Amino acid sequence: MAKLKFPIVIKLLLMNQLTNLKSFPSVSRRTILKLLTIGATTGLLGYTRFSKPQPTVFTQDNLDLPQYLNNYKSVVVVGGGLAGLACAYELTQRGFTVTLLERSPQLGGKIASWPVNIGGEKFIMEHGFHGFFPQYYNLNSLVEELNITDNFQSLEFYSVVFREGKYNPEVFHPSSSAFPWNIVDLAISSSNRFSWGINLAKSKHWEVFRAIGGFQLEKTYQKFDNLSVAEWVEKDFPQGLYDLYFLPFAKSSLNSPNKLSVAELMQFFHFYFFGNPEGLAFNGTRQDMGTSLVQPIAQEIENKGGKIFTDVGVSKINWQNNKINSIIYQLGEEKSLIPFWVERNLEINQEEVNYFGSSDRLFAIKPNSDEAISLTCTHQGCSVTLAEDGNFYCPCHGAVYDIKGKVLAGPAKRDLSRYRITQTRENKVQLVSIKENKSEILSTEIKADYYVFATDVPGVQHLFNMMEGEVNQNVKSQVQKLHIADPFAVCRFWFDRDFDWQHSNFTSLSGYQLTDSITLYHRIQEQFIQWHEKTGGSVVELHAYCYKEKEFPTQEILLTTFAKELYKIVPELREANLLHRELVNQKNFSGYPPGSYQQRPETNSGISNLMFAGDWVKMPFPCGLMERATSSGLLAANEILSREGLQRRKLLSVNPEGIIKI
């Protein structure tokens, strides 16, 4: 009976909404018919609000297998981001001897935190705001096991605000309505519903509806993976739908629409909206990500006997009998003596110098020189720029260096690093650090039963460049074909006053040249709330998810553009005093361009003792961002557990398929 009544309920809801149209005399009959068409189509889907889907169990062993290891087995995990931490956590819980190696001084990867000193006061900086969604089932299960749920708080709602009033702000609230009811609710609540531009009588519009409501992993990638989002929406696409939802969603995947596979966007949509029963609500951390999440995971790994080393450089990976035999690494500054490759940056053009690398890892080489100089400021990591007087200037805090990299002025205490060019290939060079006082390199060799590579894309490609012996060329080729997305940037500002803000404390922004979101940290995180209460100031962060290097080739241009756009977003701040700013600028997010799905590596690398983890790994169920990284790490742990005859961890996902058949 419920199914028979369902279309009537839908129609009643829509008719109730349509009764409000009397105040809109310009609404056409065609528009009303469109809404009724949506209602009738939705009714045929056969769902009710009272039968919302539950999380799907992806992995669950039916056999009653042992939980814990009863003999000695060792694992080396390379990479201390969420993927590596999740993998190491699960394996140490099961009795494995785990060593985790992280290249950076801080654990966490893209959610790492580090201290900065501002006016004699210490603050914790991070890689931008992160939201924790209810459908992050596997990440949230770790949070519950660690008993750190109090480290998180609901942000209640969030907004998408469009520049210059092209659309009214979209506001998303917590909801438990499953598809298609969430679409109906969205249509009813959205003041932009008549701007969506949907007409299901058009074949292209119906194709869009089928695609977003009918996600099926293999079929969707088979049909849409060879097409970019920009190409897909180029002709006869509902413009309002693209502006309001597709563009913000696409960019929040950290991939620009011209480089993002349509299939990947459909997977992203399905995971965050169409395939889960939780709606678009999320939590934020009460403190920085390192304090709230990374440190508790690391502490539990060490409590279970795991060893963690940061500031590590892997210099050699030995192969024997078609598997990894050992890894050689160095600690601390000695890791800079490990050769590494950087590609030519063609977006920065100056006749007197060639540039290699990008974002926060940029190098300058004079023509015909056998040396390179790092442009990473030794103060707080911004990229310095070459001025007409021949000196390098830091755009963030005023450090000045001469052409040899020697500190001339400003807060920096150490000279810029210099490197020797050891090899040259087309559009890239291999560099190795020049040490003034060469000392004996202290290397450590480690052997294990299993190895897990859980780095970012540049990291795993570097690892395969460090391999010696009979390396599996098929796997190496897969890794070398991985893609990196356009760079992202975060700029955090400290001001001496607050301002009125009617939107959410984290708000997505659309229509700006650079800025994609704004976060009011003095209203979210405790350290900044306390500073605000003491000083009356504000801490505001702008985030650019995937900007084009050609448009913003230097950090100086990034900083200038961020500041201009901030004053347009919050005009009141034009009269405020800027106390400090911090820039984070990197190019290491995974790219998902058209045609990349089939060749993407899986958890099981095909090498008997090597597993892969990271958001670049081909996933067997829908997931995104932090949940993708966490789930990939737990899948790698499960692969090892299975090989040792142990019970695998139960993993959850959203409903793996949409309800419309494509």
XYZ file of C-alpha atoms in Angstrom, residues 71 87 176 190 293 338 356 406 513 573 620 633:
12
model
C 53.464 -15.332 15.284
C 46.737 0.875 7.705
C 18.203 11.794 6.445
C 16.032 26.015 -2.770
C 42.804 13.229 14.707
C 69.021 11.621 -2.056
C 61.622 23.651 -12.288
C 72.504 34.128 1.093
C 38.760 33.975 -10.193
C 37.833 44.114 6.348
C 35.969 -0.983 -5.231
C 44.562 2.131 4.070
